[in-house]
mmCIF file of C-alpha atoms in Angstrom:
data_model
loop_
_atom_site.group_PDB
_atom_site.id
_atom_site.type_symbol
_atom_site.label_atom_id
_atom_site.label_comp_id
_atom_site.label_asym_id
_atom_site.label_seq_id
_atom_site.Cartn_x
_atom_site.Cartn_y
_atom_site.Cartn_z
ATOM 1 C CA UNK C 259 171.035 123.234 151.672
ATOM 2 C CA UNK C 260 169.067 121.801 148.903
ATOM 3 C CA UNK C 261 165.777 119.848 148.205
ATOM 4 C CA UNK C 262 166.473 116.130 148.491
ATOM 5 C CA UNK C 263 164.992 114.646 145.633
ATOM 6 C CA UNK C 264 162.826 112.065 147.886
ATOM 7 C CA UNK C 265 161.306 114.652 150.012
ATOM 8 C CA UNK C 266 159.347 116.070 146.823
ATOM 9 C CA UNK C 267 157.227 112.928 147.316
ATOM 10 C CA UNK C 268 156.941 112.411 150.817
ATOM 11 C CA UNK C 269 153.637 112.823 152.697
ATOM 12 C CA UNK C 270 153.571 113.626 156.349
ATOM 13 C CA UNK C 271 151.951 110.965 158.385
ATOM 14 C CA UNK C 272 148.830 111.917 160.302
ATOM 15 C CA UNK C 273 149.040 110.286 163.604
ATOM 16 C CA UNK C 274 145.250 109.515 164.025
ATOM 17 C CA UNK C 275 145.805 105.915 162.815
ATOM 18 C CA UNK C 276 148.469 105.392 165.177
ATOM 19 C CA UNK C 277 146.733 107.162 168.032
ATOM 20 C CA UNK C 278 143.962 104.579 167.961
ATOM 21 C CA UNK C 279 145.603 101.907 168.074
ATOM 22 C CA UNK C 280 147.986 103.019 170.986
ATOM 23 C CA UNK C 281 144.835 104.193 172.518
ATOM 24 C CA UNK C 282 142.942 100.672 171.790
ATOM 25 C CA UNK C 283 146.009 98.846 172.933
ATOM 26 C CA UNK C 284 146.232 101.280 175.915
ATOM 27 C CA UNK C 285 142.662 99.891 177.126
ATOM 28 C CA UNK C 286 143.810 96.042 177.108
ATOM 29 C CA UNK C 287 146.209 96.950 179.159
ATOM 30 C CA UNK C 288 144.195 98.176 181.584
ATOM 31 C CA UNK C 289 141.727 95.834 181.650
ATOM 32 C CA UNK C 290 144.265 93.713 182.118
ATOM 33 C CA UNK C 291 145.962 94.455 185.067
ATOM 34 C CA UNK C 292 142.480 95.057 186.326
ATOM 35 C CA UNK C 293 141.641 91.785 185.800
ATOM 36 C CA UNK C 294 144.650 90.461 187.305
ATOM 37 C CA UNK C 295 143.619 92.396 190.404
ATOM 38 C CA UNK C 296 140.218 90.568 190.949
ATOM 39 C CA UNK C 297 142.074 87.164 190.132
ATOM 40 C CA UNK C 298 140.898 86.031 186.676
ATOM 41 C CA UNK C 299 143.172 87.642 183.716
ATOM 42 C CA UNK C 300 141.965 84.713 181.267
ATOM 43 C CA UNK C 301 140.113 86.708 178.661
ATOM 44 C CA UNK C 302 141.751 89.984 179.180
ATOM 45 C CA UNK C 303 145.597 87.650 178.094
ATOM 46 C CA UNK C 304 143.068 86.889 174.384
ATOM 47 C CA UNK C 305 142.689 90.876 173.840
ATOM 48 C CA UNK C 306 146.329 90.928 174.765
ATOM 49 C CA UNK C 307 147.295 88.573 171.371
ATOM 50 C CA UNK C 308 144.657 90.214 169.360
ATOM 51 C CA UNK C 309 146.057 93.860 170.145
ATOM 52 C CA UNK C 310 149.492 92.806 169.379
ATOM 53 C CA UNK C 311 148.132 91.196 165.727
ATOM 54 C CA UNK C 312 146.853 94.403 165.320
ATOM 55 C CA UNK C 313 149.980 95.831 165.758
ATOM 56 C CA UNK C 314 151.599 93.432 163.726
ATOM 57 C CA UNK C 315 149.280 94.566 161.082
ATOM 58 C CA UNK C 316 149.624 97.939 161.090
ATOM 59 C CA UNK C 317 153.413 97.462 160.626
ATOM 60 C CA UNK C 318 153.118 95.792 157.218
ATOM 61 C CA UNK C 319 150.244 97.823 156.017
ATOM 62 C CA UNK C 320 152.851 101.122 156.824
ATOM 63 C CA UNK C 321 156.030 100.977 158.953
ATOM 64 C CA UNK C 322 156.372 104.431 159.956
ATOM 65 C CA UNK C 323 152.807 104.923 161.022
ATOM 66 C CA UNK C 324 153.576 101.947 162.816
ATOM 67 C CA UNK C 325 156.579 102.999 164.616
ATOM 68 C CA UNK C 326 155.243 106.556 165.525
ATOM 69 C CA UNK C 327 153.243 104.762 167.981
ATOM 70 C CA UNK C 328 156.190 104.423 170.221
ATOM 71 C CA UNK C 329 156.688 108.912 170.006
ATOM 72 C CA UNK C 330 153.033 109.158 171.597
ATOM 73 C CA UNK C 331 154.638 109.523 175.120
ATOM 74 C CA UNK C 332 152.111 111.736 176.425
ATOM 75 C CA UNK C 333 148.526 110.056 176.491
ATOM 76 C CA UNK C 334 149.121 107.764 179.308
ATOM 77 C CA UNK C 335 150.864 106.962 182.554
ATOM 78 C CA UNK C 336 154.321 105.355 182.528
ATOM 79 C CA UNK C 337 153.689 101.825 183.142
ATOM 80 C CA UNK C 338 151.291 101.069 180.650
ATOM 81 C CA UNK C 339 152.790 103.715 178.288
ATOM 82 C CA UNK C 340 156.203 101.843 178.301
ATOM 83 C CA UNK C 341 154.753 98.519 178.195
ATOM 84 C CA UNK C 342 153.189 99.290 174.523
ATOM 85 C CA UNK C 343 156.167 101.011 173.352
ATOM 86 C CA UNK C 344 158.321 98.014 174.243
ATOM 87 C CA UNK C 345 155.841 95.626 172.166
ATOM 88 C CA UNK C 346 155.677 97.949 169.695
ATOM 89 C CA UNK C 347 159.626 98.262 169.188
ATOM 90 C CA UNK C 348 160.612 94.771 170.153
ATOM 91 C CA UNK C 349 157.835 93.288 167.281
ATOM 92 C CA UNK C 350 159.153 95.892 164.802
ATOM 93 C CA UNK C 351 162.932 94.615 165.778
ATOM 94 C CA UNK C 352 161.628 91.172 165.620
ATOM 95 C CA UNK C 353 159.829 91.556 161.852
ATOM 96 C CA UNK C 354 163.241 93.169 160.895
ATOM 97 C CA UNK C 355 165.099 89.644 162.034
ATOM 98 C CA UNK C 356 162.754 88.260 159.866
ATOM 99 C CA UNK C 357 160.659 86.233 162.566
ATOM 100 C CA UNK C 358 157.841 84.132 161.472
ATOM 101 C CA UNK C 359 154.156 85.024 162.396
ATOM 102 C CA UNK C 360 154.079 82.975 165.486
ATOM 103 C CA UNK C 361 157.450 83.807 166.947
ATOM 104 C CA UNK C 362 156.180 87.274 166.168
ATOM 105 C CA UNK C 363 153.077 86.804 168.237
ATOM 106 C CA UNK C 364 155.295 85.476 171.380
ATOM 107 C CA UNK C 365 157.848 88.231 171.198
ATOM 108 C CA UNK C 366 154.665 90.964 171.252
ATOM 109 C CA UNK C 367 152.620 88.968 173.723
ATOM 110 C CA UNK C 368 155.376 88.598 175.761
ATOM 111 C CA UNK C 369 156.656 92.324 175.409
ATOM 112 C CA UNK C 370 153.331 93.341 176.344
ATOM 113 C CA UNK C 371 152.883 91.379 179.814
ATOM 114 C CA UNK C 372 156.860 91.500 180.452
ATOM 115 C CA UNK C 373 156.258 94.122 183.682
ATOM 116 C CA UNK C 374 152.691 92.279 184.623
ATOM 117 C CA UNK C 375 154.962 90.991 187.724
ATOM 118 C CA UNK C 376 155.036 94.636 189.440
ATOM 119 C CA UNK C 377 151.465 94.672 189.881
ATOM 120 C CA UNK C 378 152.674 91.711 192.949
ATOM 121 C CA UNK C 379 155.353 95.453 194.485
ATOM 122 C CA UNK C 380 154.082 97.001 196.641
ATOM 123 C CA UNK C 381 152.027 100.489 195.064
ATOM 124 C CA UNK C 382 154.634 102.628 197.496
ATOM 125 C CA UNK C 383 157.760 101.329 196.084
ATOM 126 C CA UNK C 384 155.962 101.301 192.308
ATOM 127 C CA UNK C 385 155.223 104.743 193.150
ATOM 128 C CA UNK C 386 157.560 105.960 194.803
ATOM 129 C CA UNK C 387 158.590 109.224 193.661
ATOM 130 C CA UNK C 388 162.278 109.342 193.553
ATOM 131 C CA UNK C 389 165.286 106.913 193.396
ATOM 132 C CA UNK C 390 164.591 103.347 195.521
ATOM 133 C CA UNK C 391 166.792 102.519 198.352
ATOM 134 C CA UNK C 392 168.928 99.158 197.769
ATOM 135 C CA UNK C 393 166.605 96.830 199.910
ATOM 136 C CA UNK C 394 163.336 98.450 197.196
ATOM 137 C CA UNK C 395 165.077 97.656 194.568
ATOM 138 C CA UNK C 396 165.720 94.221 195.379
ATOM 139 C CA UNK C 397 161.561 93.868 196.276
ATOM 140 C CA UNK C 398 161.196 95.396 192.596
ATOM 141 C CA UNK C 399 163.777 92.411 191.026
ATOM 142 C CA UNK C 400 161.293 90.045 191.908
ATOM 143 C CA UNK C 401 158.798 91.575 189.489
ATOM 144 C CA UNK C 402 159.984 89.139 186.517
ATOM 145 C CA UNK C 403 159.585 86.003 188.591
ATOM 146 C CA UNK C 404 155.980 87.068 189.249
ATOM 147 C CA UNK C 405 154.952 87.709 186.384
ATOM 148 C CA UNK C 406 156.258 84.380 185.380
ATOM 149 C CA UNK C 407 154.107 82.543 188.182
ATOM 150 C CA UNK C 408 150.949 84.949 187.702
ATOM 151 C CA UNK C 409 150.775 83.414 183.856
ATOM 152 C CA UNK C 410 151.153 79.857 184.592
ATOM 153 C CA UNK C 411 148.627 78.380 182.076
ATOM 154 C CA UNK C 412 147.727 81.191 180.617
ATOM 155 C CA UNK C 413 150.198 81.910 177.875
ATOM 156 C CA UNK C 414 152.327 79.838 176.526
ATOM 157 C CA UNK C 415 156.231 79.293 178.104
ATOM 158 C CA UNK C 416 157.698 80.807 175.235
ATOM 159 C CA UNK C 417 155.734 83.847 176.203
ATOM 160 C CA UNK C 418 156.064 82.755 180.295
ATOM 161 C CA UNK C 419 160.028 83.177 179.570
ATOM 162 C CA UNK C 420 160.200 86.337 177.902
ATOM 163 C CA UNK C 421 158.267 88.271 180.955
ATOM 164 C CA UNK C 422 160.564 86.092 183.224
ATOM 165 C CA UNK C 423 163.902 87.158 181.409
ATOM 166 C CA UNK C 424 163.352 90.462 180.004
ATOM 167 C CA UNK C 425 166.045 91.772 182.317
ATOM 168 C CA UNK C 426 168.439 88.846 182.447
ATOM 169 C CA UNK C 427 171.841 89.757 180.463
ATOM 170 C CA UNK C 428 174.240 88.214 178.101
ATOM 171 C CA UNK C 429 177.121 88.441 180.621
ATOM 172 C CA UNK C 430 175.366 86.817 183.584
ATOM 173 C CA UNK C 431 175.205 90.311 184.958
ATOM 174 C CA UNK C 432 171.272 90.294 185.278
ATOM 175 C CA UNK C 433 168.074 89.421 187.051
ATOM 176 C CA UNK C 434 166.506 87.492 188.508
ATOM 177 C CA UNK C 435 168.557 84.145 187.513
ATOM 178 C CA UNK C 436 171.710 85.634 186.031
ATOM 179 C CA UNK C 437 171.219 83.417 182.720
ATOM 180 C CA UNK C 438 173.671 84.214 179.855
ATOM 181 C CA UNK C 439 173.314 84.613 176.241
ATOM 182 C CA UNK C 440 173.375 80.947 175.213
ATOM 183 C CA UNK C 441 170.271 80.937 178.131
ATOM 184 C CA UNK C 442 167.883 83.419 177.049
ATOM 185 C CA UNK C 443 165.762 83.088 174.424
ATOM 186 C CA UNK C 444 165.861 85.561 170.890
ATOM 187 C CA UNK C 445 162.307 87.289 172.442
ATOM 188 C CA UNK C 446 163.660 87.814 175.342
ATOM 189 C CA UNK C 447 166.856 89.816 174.120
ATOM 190 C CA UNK C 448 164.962 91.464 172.028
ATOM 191 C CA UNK C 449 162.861 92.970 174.692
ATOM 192 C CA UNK C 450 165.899 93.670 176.985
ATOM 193 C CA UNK C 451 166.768 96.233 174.281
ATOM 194 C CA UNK C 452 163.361 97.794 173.691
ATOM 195 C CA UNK C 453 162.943 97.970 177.557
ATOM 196 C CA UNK C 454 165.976 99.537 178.111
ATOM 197 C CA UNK C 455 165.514 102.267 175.432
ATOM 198 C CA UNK C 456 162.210 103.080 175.676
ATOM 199 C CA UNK C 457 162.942 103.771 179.756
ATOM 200 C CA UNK C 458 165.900 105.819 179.157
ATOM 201 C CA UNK C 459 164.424 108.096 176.504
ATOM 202 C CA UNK C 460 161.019 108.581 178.903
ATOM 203 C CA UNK C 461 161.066 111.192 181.638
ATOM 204 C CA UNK C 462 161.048 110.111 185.027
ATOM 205 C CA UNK C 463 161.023 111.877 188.462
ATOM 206 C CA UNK C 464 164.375 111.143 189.204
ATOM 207 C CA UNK C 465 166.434 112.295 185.919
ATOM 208 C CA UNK C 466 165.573 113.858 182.739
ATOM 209 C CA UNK C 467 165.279 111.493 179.849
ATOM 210 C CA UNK C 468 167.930 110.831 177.020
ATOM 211 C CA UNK C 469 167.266 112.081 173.504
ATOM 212 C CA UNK C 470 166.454 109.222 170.954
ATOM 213 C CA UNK C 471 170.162 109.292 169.517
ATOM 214 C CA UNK C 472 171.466 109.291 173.343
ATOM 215 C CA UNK C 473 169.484 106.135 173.746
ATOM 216 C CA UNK C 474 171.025 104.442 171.164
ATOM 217 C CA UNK C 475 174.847 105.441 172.006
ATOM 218 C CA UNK C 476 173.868 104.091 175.695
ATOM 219 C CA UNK C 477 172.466 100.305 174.124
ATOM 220 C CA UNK C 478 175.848 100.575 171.857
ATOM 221 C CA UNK C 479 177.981 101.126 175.219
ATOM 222 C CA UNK C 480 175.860 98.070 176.983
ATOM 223 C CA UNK C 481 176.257 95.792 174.179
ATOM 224 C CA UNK C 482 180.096 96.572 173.409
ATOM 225 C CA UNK C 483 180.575 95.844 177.188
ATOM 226 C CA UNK C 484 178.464 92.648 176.865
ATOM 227 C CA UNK C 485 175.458 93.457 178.697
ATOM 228 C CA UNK C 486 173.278 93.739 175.223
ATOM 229 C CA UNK C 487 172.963 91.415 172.851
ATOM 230 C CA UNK C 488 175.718 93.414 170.287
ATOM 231 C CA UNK C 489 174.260 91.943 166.979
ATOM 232 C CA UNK C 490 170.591 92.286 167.842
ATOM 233 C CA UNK C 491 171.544 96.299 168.852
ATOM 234 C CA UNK C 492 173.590 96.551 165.705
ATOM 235 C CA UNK C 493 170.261 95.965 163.616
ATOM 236 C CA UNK C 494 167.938 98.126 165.983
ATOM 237 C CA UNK C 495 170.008 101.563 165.558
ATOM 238 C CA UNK C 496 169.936 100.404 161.926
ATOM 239 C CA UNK C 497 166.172 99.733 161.586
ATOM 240 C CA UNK C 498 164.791 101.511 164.263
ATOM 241 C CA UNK C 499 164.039 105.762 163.597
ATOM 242 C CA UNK C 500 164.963 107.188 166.321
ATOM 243 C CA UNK C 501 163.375 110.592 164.960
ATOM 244 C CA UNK C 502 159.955 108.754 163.284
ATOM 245 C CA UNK C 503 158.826 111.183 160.323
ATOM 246 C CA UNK C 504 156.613 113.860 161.455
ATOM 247 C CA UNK C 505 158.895 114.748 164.896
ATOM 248 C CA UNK C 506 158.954 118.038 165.594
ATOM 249 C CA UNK C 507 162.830 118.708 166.560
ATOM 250 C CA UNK C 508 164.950 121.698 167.812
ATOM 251 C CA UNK C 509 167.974 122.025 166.281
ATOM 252 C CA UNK C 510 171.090 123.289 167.980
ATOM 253 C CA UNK C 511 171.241 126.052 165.479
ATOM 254 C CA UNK C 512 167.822 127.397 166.290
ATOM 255 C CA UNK C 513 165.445 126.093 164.165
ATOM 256 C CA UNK C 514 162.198 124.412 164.681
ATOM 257 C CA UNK C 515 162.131 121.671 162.093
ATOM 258 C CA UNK C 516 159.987 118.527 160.842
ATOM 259 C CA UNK C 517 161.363 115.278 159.890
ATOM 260 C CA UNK C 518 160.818 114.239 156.906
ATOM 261 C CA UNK C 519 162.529 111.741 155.793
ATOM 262 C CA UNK C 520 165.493 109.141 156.793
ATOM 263 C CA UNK C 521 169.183 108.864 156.143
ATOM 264 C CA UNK C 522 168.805 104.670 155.335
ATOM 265 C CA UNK C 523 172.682 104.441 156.282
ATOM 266 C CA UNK C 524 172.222 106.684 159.460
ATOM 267 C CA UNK C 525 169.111 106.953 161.170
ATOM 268 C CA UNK C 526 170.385 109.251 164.041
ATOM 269 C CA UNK C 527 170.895 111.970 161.093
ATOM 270 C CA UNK C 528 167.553 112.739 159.514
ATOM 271 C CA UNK C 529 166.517 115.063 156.636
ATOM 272 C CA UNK C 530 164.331 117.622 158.100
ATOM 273 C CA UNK C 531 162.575 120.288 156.677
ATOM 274 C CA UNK C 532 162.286 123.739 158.485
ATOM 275 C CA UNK C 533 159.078 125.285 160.368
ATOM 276 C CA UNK C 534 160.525 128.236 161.906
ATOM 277 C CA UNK C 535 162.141 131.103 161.367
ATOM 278 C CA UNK C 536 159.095 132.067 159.089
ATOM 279 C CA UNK C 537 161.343 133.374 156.505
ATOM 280 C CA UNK C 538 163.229 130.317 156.043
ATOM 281 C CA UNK C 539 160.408 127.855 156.103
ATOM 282 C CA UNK C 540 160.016 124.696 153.932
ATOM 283 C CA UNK C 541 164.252 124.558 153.605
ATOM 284 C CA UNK C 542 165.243 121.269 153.854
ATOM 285 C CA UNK C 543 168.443 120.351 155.990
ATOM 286 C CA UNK C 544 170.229 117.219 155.271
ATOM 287 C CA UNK C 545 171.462 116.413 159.415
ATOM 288 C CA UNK C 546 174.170 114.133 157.768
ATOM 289 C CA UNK C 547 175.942 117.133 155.763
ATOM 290 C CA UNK C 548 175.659 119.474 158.500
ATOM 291 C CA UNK C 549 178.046 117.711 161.164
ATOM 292 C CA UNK C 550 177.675 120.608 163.590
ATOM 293 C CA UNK C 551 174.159 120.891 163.275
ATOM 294 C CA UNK C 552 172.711 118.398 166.215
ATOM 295 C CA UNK C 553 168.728 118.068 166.892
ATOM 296 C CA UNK C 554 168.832 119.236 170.848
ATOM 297 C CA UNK C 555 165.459 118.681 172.218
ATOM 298 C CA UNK C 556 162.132 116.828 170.449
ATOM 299 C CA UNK C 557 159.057 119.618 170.839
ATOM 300 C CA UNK C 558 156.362 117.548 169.774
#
């Protein structure tokens, strides 16, 4: 197991930049939906688009600073914590399709507000701590449509039609209008996929979440059975890290180990450089070499 010659160079990332601007973000939010509850949102939708620029921002100034934003799944509650790590992977998927700076700003905006409809669910089904029963589930399917009504002249309808289709599917299969492909817009597929990945890799109640390479096998099973846009997915588990550098991994061999660097051609196989054992730290492990060597659990 040898030094790759790129590591040499690499500097680990400090995530105080990225922490601030999650955190930052992480106070729109809230100020949003508390605006929403006393019935003006106006203002509080403006912080919205200039978080998001931010965001946009930080991307281009450093991509992996940037996109360790979306590992910081410990600083706040679900809701708002998923929200900002669907804008900040569907923006990052968006920039890699090449997306001007406004369609930029609508997919982010739109990723942002897309769950601003289940502040209209009831708290006890919202909160509910366990599995909903088929008639909950249907109340929570009207979130989309809400959210579309609650920003009625207060974002644009490219925006409006993101939040209203984030869980509509190519194959008709979805919610709440059963649109197809051909039907939704680019933003809005875009966010289907960020949603979907950033809720099955986060830890809920009622099951255990997926590793970051378990994620992505799960969007490649929707999209090969049409649920997924299969092109958009193809470029996300090509862009997308799903081990940013500077996650802390447990490898199925035993060691502790840091990532530090990414296999361009494979980005479920990282190079990582070991913490622990003692005696064996600083080694570097190329994951796509070592076929039997799998990362089992993220530690920090």
């Amino acid at each position: 197991m040898g030094q790759a010659p790129e590591v040499e160079e690499l500097m680990l990332l400090d995530e105080g930049p990225a922490k601030q601007v999650y955190l930052e973000a992480q106070a729109v939010l809230h100020d949003l939906y508390r605006s929403c509850r006393l019935g003006s949102n106006r203002l509080a939708v403006e912080d919205v688009r200039e978080a998001v620029a931010e965001f946009i921002g930080r991307m281009r100034e450093k991509q992996d600073v940037f996109l360790q934003m979306a590992m910081l799944k410990d600083v706040d509650p679900y809701s708002a914590r998923h929200s900002l790590n669907v804008t900040l992977l569907a923006t990052y998927l968006g920039s890699r399709l090449k997306l001007p700076e406004e369609e930029l700003m609508v997919l982010g905006v739109g990723a942002m507000l897309h769950d601003i409809g289940k502040l209209e669910i009831p708290s006890e089904i919202i909160g509910k701590p366990g599995r909903l029963t088929p008639e909950e589930f249907e109340v929570v399917k009207g979130h989309p449509e809400a959210g579309y009504r609650r920003l009625e002249g207060l974002v644009s309808e490219e925006v409006r039609l993101v939040v209203r289709d984030h869980h509509e599917r190519c194959d008709g299969s979805g919610y709440p209008r059963g649109l197809v492909k051909e039907e939704i817009t680019l933003a809005a597929r875009c966010v289907a996929i960020a949603d979907v990945y950033d809720a099955v890799t986060t830890d809920r109640c009622y099951r255990p979440k997926l590793l970051p390479h378990e994620g992505m096998e799960l969007l490649m099973v929707e999209s090969t059975r049409g649920t997924l846009d299969l092109e958009l997915v193809k470029i996300f588990l090509q862009e997308i890290a799903s081990y940013p550098v500077g996650t802390i991994v447990r490898l199925t061999s035993g060691e502790i180990a840091r990532v530090v660097a990414q296999e361009p051609a494979v980005p479920l196989r990282p190079i990582v450089e070991v913490l622990r054992p003692e005696e064996r730290s600083g080694e570097i492990i190329r994951l796509l070499v070592h076929p039997s060597i799998l990362i089992q659990e993220i530690v920090a």
